[in-house]
XYZ file of C-alpha atoms in Angstrom:
564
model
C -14.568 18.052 -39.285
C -17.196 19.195 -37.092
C -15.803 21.934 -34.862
C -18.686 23.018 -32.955
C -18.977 22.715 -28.569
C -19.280 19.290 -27.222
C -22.564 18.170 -25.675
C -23.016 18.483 -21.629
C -25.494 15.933 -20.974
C -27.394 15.213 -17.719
C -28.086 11.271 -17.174
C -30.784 10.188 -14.766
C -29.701 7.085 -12.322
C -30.729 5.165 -9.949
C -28.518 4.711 -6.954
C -26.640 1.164 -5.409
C -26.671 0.247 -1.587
C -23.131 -1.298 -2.053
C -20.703 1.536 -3.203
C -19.159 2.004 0.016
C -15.351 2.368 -0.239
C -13.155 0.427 1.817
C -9.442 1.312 3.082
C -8.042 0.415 -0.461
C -11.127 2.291 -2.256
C -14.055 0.901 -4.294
C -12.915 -2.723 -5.063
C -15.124 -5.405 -6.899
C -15.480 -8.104 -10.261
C -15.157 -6.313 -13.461
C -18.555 -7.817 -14.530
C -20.268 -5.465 -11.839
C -18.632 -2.297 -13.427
C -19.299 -4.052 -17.062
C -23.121 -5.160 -16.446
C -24.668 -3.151 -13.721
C -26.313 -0.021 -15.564
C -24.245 3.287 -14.615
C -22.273 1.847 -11.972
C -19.021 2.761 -13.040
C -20.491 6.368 -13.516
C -22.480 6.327 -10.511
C -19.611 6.306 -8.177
C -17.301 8.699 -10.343
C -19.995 11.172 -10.385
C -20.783 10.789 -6.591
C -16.580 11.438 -6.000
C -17.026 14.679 -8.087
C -19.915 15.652 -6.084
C -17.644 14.956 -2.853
C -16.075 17.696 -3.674
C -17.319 21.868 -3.144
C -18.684 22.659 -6.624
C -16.456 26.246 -5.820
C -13.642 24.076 -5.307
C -14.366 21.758 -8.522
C -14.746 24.539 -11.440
C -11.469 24.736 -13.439
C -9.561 22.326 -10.960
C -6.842 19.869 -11.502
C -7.419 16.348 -11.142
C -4.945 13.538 -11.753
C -5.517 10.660 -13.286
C -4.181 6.490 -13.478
C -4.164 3.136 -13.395
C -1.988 0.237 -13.095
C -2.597 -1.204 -15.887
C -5.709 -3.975 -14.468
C -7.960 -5.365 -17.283
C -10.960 -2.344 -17.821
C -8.166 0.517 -17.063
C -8.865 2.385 -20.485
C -12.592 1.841 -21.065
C -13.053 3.687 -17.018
C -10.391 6.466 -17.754
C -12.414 7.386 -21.046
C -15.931 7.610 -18.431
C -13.664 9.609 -15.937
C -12.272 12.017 -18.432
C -15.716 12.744 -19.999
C -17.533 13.116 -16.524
C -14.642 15.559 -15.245
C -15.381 17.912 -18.269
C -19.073 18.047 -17.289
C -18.314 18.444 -13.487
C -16.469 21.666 -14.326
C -12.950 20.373 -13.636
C -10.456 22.636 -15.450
C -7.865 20.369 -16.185
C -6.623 16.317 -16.424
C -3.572 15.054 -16.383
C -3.085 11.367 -16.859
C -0.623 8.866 -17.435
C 0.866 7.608 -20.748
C -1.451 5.153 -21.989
C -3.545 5.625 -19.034
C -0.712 4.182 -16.999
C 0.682 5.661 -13.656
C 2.310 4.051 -10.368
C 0.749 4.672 -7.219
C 3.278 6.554 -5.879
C 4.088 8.861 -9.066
C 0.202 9.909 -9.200
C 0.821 10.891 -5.414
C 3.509 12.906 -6.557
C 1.627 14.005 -9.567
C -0.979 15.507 -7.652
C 1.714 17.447 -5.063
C 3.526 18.904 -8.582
C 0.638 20.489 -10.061
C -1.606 21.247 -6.791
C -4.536 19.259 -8.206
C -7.648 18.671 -6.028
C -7.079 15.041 -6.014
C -6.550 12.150 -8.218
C -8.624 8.767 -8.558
C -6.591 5.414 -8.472
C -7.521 2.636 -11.054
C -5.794 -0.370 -8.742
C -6.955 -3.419 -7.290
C -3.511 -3.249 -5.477
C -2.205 -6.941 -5.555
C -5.350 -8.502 -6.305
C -4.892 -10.364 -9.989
C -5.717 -8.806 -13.117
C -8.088 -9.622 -15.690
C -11.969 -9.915 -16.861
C -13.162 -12.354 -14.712
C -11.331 -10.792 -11.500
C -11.195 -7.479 -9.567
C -11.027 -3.592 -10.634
C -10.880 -0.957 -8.019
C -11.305 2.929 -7.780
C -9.107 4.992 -4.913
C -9.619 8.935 -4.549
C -6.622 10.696 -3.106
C -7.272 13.942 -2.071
C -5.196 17.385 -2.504
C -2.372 16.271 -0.446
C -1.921 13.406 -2.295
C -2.641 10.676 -0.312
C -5.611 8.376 0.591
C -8.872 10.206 1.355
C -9.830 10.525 4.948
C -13.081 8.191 7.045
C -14.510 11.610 6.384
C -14.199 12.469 2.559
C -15.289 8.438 1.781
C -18.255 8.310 4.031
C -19.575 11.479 2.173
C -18.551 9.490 -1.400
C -20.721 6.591 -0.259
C -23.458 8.825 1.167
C -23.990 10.551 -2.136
C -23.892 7.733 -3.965
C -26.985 5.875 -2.318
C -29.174 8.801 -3.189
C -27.650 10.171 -6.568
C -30.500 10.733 -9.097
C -28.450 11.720 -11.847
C -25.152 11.959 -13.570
C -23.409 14.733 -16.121
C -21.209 13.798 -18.584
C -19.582 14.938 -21.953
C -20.191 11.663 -24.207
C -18.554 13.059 -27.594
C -15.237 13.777 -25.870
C -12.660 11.334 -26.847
C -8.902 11.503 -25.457
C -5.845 10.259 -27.183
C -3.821 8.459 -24.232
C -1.331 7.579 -26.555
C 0.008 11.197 -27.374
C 2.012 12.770 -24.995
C 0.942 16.089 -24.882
C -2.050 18.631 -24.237
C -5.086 18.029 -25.773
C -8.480 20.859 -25.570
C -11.914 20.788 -25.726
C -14.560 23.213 -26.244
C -17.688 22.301 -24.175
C -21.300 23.901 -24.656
C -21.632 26.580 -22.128
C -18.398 26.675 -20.916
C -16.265 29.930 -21.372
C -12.662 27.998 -20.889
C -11.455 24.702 -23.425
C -11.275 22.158 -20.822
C -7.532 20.793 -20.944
C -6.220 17.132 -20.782
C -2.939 17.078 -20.535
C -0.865 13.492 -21.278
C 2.509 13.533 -19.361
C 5.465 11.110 -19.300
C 4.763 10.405 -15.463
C 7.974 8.087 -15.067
C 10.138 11.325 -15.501
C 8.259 13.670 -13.269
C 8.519 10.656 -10.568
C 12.374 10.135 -11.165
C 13.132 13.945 -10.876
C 11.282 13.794 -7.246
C 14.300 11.278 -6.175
C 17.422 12.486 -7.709
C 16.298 15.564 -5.087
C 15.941 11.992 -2.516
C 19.541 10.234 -3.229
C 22.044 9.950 -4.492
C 22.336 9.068 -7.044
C 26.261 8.651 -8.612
C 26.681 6.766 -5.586
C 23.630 4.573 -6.255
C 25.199 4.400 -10.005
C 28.668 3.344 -8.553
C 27.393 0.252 -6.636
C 24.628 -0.716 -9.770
C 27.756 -0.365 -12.949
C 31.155 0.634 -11.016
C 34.225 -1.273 -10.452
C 33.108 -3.311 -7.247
C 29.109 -3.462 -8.587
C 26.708 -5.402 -7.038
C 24.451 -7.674 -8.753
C 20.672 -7.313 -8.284
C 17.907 -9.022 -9.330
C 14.350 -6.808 -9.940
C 10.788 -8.083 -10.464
C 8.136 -6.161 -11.452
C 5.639 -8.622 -11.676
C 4.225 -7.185 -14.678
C 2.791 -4.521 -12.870
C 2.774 -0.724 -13.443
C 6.512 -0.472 -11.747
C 8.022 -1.821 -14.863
C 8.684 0.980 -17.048
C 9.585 2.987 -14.021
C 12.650 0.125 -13.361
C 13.810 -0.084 -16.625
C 13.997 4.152 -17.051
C 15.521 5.156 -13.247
C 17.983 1.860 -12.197
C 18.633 0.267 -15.825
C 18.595 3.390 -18.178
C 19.911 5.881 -15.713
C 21.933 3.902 -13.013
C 23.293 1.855 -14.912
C 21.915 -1.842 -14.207
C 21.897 -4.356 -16.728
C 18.819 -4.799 -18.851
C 18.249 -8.412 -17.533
C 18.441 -7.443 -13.944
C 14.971 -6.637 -14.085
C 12.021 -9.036 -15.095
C 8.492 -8.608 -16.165
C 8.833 -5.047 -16.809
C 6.195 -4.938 -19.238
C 2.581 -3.859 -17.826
C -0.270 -6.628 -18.875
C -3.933 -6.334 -17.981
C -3.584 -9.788 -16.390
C -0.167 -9.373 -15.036
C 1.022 -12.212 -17.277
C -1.864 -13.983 -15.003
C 0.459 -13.645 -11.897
C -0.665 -12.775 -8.757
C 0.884 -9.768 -8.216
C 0.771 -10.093 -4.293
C 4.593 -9.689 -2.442
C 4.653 -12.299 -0.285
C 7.134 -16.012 -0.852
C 4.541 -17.783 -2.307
C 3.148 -15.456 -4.670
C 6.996 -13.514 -5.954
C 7.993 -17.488 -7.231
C 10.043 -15.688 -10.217
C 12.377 -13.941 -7.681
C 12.506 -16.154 -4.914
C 13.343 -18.670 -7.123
C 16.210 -16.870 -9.217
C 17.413 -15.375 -5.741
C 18.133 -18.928 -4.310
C 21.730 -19.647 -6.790
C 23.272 -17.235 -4.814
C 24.297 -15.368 -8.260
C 22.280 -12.107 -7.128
C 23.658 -10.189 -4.186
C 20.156 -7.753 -3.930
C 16.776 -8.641 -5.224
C 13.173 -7.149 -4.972
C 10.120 -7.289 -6.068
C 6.986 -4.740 -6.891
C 3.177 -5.321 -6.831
C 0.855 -4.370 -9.535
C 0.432 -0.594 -8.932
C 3.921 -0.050 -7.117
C 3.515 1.033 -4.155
C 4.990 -1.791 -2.121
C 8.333 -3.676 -2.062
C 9.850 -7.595 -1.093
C 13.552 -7.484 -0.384
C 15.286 -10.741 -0.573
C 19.093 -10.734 0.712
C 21.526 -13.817 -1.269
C 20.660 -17.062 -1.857
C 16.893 -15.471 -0.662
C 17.523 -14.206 2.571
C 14.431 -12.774 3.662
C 13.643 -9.146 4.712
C 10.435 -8.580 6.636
C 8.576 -5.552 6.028
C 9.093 -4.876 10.085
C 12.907 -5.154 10.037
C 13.057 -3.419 6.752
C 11.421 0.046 8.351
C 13.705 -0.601 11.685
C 16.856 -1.065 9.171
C 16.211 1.963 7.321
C 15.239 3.684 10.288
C 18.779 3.150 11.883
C 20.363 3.885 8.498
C 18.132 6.549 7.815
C 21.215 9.422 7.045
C 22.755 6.894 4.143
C 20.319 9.031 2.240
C 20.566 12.603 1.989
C 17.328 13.928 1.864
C 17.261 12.977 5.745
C 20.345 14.768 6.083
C 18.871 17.775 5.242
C 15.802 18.007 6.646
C 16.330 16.080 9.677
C 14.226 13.338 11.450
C 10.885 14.120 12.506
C 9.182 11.133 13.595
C 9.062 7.318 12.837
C 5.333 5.660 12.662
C 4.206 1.444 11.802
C 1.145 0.530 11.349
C -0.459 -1.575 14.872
C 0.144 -5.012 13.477
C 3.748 -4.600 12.077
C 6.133 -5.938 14.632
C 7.882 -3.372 17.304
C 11.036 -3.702 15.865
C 10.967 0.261 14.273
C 10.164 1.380 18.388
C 13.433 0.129 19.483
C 15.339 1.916 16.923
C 13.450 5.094 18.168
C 13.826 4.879 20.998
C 17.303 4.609 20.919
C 17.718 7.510 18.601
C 15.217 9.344 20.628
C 12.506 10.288 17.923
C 9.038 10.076 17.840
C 7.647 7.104 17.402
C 3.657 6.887 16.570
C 1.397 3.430 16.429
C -1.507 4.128 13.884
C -4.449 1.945 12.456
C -3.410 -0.130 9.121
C -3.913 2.209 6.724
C -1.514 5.112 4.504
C -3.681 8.102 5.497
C -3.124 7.826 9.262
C 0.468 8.648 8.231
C -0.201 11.327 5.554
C -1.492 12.910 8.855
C 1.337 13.172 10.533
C 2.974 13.762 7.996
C 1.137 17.146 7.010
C 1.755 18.407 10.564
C 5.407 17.876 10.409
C 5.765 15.130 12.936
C 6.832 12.213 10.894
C 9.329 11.394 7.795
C 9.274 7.424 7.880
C 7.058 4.932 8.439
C 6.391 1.329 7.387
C 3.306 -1.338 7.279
C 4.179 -4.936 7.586
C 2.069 -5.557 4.677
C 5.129 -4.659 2.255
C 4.625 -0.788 2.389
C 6.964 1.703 3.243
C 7.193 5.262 2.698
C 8.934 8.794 3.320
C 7.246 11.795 3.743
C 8.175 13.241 0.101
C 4.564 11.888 -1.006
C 1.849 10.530 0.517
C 1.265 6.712 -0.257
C 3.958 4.091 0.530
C 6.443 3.526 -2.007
C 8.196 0.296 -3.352
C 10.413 2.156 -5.933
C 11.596 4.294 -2.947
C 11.957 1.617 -0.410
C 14.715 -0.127 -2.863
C 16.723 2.664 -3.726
C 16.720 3.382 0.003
C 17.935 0.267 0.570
C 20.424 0.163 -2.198
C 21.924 3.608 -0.587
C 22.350 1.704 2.520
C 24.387 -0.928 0.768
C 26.376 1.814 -0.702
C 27.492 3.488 2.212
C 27.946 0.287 4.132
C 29.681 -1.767 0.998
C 27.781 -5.449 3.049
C 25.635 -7.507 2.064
C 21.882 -7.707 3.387
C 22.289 -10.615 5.492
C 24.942 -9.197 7.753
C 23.608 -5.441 7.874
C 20.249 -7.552 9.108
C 22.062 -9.382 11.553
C 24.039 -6.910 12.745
C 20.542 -4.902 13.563
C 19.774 -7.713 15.904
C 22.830 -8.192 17.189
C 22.387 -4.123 18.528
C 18.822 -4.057 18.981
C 17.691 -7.892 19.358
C 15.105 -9.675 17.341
C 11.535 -9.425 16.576
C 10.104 -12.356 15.119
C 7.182 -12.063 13.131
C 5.183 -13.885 11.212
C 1.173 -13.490 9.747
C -1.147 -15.884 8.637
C -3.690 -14.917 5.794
C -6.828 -17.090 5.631
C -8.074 -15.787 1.982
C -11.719 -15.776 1.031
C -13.104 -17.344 4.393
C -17.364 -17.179 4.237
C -17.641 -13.317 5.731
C -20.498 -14.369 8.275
C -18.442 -17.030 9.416
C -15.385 -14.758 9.824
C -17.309 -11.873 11.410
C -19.136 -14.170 13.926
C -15.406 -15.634 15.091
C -14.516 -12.252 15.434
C -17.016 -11.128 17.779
C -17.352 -14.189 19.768
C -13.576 -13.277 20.418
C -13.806 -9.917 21.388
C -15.990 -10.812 24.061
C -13.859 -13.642 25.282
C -11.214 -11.159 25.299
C -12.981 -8.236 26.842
C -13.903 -10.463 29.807
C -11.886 -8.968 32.920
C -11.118 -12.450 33.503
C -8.976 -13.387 30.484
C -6.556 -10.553 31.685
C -3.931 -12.560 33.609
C -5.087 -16.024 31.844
C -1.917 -18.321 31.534
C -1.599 -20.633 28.128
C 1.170 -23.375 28.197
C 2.752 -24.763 25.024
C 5.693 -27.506 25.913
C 7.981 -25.361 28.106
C 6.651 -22.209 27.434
C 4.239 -20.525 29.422
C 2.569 -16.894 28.256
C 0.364 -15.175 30.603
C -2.368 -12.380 29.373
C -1.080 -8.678 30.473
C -3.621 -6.878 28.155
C -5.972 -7.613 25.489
C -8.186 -5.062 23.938
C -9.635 -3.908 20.323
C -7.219 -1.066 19.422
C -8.492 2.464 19.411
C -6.436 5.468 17.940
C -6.696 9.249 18.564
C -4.690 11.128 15.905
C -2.603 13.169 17.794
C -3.053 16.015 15.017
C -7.021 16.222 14.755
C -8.258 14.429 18.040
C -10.232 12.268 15.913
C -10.569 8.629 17.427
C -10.922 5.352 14.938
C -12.344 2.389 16.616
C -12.189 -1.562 16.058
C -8.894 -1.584 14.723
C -7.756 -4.809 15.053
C -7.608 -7.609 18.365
C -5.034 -7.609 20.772
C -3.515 -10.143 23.425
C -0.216 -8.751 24.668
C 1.292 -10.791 27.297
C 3.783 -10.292 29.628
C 6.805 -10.867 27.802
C 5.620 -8.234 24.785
C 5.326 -10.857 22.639
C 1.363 -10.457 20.851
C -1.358 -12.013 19.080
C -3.375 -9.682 16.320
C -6.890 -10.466 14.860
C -8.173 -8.815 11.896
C -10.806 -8.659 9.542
C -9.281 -7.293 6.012
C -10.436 -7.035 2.442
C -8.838 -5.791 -0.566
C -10.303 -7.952 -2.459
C -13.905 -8.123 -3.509
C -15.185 -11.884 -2.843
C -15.304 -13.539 1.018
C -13.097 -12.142 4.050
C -9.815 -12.350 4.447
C -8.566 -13.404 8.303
C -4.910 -12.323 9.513
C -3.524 -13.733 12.155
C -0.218 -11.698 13.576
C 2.443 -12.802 16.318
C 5.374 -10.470 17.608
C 7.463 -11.574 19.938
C 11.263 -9.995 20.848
C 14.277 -11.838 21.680
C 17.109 -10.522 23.082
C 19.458 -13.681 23.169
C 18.194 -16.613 20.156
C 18.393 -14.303 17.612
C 19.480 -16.451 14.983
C 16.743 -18.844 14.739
C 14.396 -20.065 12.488
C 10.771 -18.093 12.996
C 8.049 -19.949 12.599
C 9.478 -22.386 15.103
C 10.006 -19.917 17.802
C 6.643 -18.703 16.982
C 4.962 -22.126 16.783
C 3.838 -21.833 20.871
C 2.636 -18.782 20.084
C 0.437 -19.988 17.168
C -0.558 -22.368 18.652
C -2.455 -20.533 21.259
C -3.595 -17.920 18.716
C -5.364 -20.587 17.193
C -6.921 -22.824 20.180
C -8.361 -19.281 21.446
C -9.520 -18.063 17.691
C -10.967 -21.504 17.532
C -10.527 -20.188 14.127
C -9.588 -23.697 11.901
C -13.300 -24.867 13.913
C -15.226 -21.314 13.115
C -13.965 -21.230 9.099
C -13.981 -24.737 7.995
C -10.290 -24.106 6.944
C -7.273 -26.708 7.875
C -4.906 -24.002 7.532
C -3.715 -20.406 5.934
C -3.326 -19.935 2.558
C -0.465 -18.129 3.025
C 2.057 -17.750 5.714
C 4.341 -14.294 5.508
C-alpha cells in the first residue's frame, strides 16, 4: 500500500460567462456539469477562492446533498478541491446525504466557514433534469448579493484550478478519515457524521418532546399521515417522530432517498403532493404533511385535506408561538414574511405588539435579522418557514411546531384555523405559477408592466369585475433597506395595492434551470365571509391581474400550470 503524500495538482481552465448564482444557488441540466470541460470544478474552485485564503487554511467546511442524481460523483470533486484549497477539515453527510436544514445546523455546531448545498430544491431528480450548488456562509445560512456576486466574478476570469485527484473518501463509513497531502504540515481531516442525530439533538433543546410523544403513541393519539416524497427528509422522519416519538412506521411514506425521487416531483404544492392529498381525503388521518426533496419546506393538510397555506401557517404559529418552549425562554423578538406571502402574520403582530419586518423572497434577508437579534419567526408563502435556531427555513421544524400546537390545544387543524379567522379575519390567498414561459417573452411582459404601472396615472385607476369595484392606491416595484446593514435590494417584485389592501404581485422566479417561471399573487382580507371558498372570492381579483398582465396574450399560455 503506497503510503506516501497525495499529489496537489494545479489545473489550467478556461472560464464560463453563465455561472452566475441565482437566489437558490448555481442551478442547471446535469449534462452541463457532465459534458462541459471543468465546469463542475470551475465554480467549486471559484467558491473557495470567495473566500480570504487566511480565512480558508485549516477551516471547516460542511458538506451535502439531497440525494439528486450526480450527488456523489460532485461531493468526490468538492472533497478533493477542499484539500488543495487548504481547508482543514470536511464534514459531510452519511452517504453524502444531509437535509437542508441539518447542514445549517451543521455548520453553527462546528463553526465551519460555510457549507455548499447539493439541491435543486423541488426541482425533479435525475440525469436528464436539474443539479444545483448553494454556498452558505459561516452563519449558516444563504450567502449574501455580496459573497455570490464575488463567486460569479471569479469565476468568469479563473485561469486555473487546484485539486488533490488521488484522494478518495469513503461516504459510507461513519467516522474520521486523514490524508497526508504533499507540502502540507497537517493530515487534512474528513470527518463522516450521522447528521440526523446532531439535527434531532438541536430540537429536543426546541420542544417538547414527551408531550409531542403523548399526542403521536399516548392514550388519546392522533393519527398523522407524513410524506417525504422521497427526498432527503426521509430518514430524518423515520429516526425523530417514528423511532423516537413514537409514530407508527406506516405513518410516514417515501422515506427512502432516490436520485429521481421515485420520479416525483418533489414540489409542495396540491398538484404535485398527489400521495398525501390523496390518502388525507378518507378522513382516517387527523394531521398530515409533506417535505420537498432537500427538506427545508413543509405542506400541512388538516382532515379529510383541509388545506393550510403557508401564510396562515406562519400567522397560526405566530399566535401559538409559546406552545413551544424554546419561545418561552427566550422570548419573542420579531416576526418577518417574505413581500408576496399574504399579511395575515402582520395582524397577529400587531396584536401581540412585536416587530413585524417585510423582506424580499429570499432566506438570507431573514438570517439578517436574525443575527442582530430582531427576529425569531418568519415564513415565505412558498412552503418555508423557519425559527431563528438555524438559518434556512425548516419543514421538519415547521411540523413538530405544529404538532406542539395540537398538543397543547388537544383540536383539530380545521378549527384552530378557523378559530384564527374568526379573531383575526381572513386573508385569502392564492398564486398562480406559469412554469417554463419563453424568458424574453416573460421579461418583455414584465417591463411593459412596470411602466404601465409606474405611470402617475394608473394610481387611482378603478377596475370593475361584476359588483366589485377595486381602485389603485399604490403600485410600485418593491425596494428593501435592511434595517441592520442599510443595504437597499431593488426590483423585488410588482405591486398594485388598492384601496381595500387587497394586492396583485408580479414576479419573475427561477429555480429551475430551463425558461422563466411567472407568479402571479393576490391578497385580499376579509373581515366578515370568512368561510368561503378562495379562488372564488379571488376570481375579480384575477381577473384584473390578468387583463392588466395581458399575460395569457404576452406568453402564449391559456392558463397556469399550477394554482397554490
Amino acid at each position: 500500500m503506497d503510503n506516501s503524500p497525495l499529489q496537489v495538482l494545479t489545473v489550467p481552465t478556461a472560464p464560463y460567462p453563465d455561472q452566475r448564482p441565482g437566489t437558490s444557488g448555481l442551478r442547471k441540466k446535469v449534462y452541463v456539469f457532465q459534458t462541459r470541460t471543468k465546469y463542475l470544478h470551475n465554480y467549486i474552485q471559484s467558491i473557495y477562492s470567495s473566500i480570504d485564503l487566511r480565512d480558508r487554511q485549516g477551516s471547516t467546511v460542511v458538506v451535502g446533498g439531497d440525494g439528486h442524481f450526480f450527488n456523489r460523483t460532485a461531493i468526490e470533486v468538492i472533497v478533493q478541491m477542499a484539500a488543495a484549497n487548504g481547508v482543514g477539515r470536511m464534514i459531510i453527510g452519511h452517504h453524502g446525504i444531509m437535509s437542508m436544514p441539518a447542514i445549517s445546523c451543521l455548520i453553527r455546531k462546528y463553526k465551519a466557514i460555510g457549507g455548499i448545498i447539493l439541491t435543486a430544491s423541488h426541482n425533479p431528480g435525475g440525469p436528464d433534469v436539474d443539479f444545483g450548488i448553494k454556498f452558505n456562509t459561516a452563519n449558516g445560512g444563504p450567502a449574501k448579493e455580496a459573497v455570490t456576486n464575488k463567486i460569479f466574478q471569479i469565476s468568469r476570469t479563473i485561469e486555473e484550478f487546484a485539486i488533490c485527484p488521488g484522494l478518495q473518501v469513503d461516504l459510507t463509513t461513519l467516522g474520521k478519515q486523514m490524508f497526508d497531502l504533499e507540502n502540507k504540515f497537517k493530515p487534512f481531516t474528513v470527518e463522516i457524521v450521522d447528521s440526523v442525530e446532531s439535527y434531532a439533538n438541536l430540537l429536543r433543546n426546541i420542544f417538547d418532546f414527551s408531550a409531542l410523544k403523548e399526542i403521536l403513541s399516548g392514550e388519546n393519539q392522533i393519527k398523522i399521515r407524513l410524506d417525504a416524497m422521497h427526498g432527503v427528509v426521509g430518514p430524518y422522519v423515520r429516526r425523530i417522530l417514528c423511532e423516537e416519538l413514537g409514530c407508527p412506521a406506516n405513518s410516514a411514506i417515501n422515506c427512502v432517498p432516490l436520485e429521481d425521487f421515485g420520479g416525483l416531483h418533489p414540489d409542495l404544492n396540491l398538484t404535485y403532493a398527489t400521495d398525501l392529498v390523496d390518502s388525507m381525503r378518507d378522513g382516517q388521518y387527523d394531521f398530515g404533511a409533506a417535505f420537498e426533496g432537500d427538506g427545508d419546506r413543509n405542506m400541512i393538510l388538516g382532515k379529510h385535506g383541509f388545506f393550510v397555506t403557508p401564510s396562515d401557517s406562519v400567522a397560526v404559529i405566530a399566535d401559538n408561538i409559546f406552545c413551544i418552549p424554546y419561545f418561552q425562554q427566550t422570548g419573542v423578538r420579531g416576526f418577518a414574511r417574505s413581500m408576496p406571502t399574504s399579511a395575515a402574520l402582520d395582524r397577529v403582530a400587531k396584536a401581540t405588539q412585536i416587530e413585524l419586518y417585510e423582506t424580499p423572497t429570499g432566506w438570507k434577508f431573514f438570517g439578517n435579522l436574525m443575527d442582530a437579534g430582531r427576529l425569531s419567526l418568519c415564513g415565505e408563502e412558498s412552503f418555508g418557514t423557519g425559527g431563528d435556531h438555524i438559518r434556512e427555513k425548516d419543514g421538519l421544524w415547521a411540523v413538530l411546531a405544529w404538532l406542539s400546537i395540537l398538543a397543547s390545544r388537544r383540536q383539530s387543524v380545521e378549527d384552530i384555523l378557523k378559530e384564527h379567522w374568526l379573531k383575526y379575519g381572513r386573508n385569502y390567498y392564492t398564486r398562480y405559477d406559469y412554469e417554463n414561459v419563453d424568458i424574453d417573452a416573460a421579461c418583455e411582459m414584465m417591463e411593459d408592466l412596470e411602466i404601465l404601472i409606474a405611470d402617475k396615472s394608473f394610481v387611482k385607476q378603478r377596475f370593475a369585475v361584476e359588483d366589485k369595484i377595486y381602485q389603485v392606491e399604490k403600485a410600485d416595484n418593491f425596494e428593501y433597506t435592511d434595517p441592520v446593514d442599510s443595504i437597499i435590494s431593488r426590483n423585488q417584485g410588482l405591486r398594485i395595492i388598492f384601496s381595500d389592501g387587497s394586492r396583485i404581485i408580479y414576479r419573475l422566479s427561477g429555480t429551475g434551470s430551463q425558461g422563466a417561471t411567472v407568479r402571479i399573487y393576490i391578497d385580499s382580507y376579509k373581515k366578515e365571509q370568512i368561510f368561503e371558498d378562495t379562488q372564488v372570492m379571488l376570481a375579480p381579483l384575477a381577473t384584473i391581474a390578468l387583463k392588466i398582465s395581458q399575460l395569457h396574450h404576452r406568453t402564449g399560455r391559456s392558463g397556469p400550470s399550477v394554482i397554490t
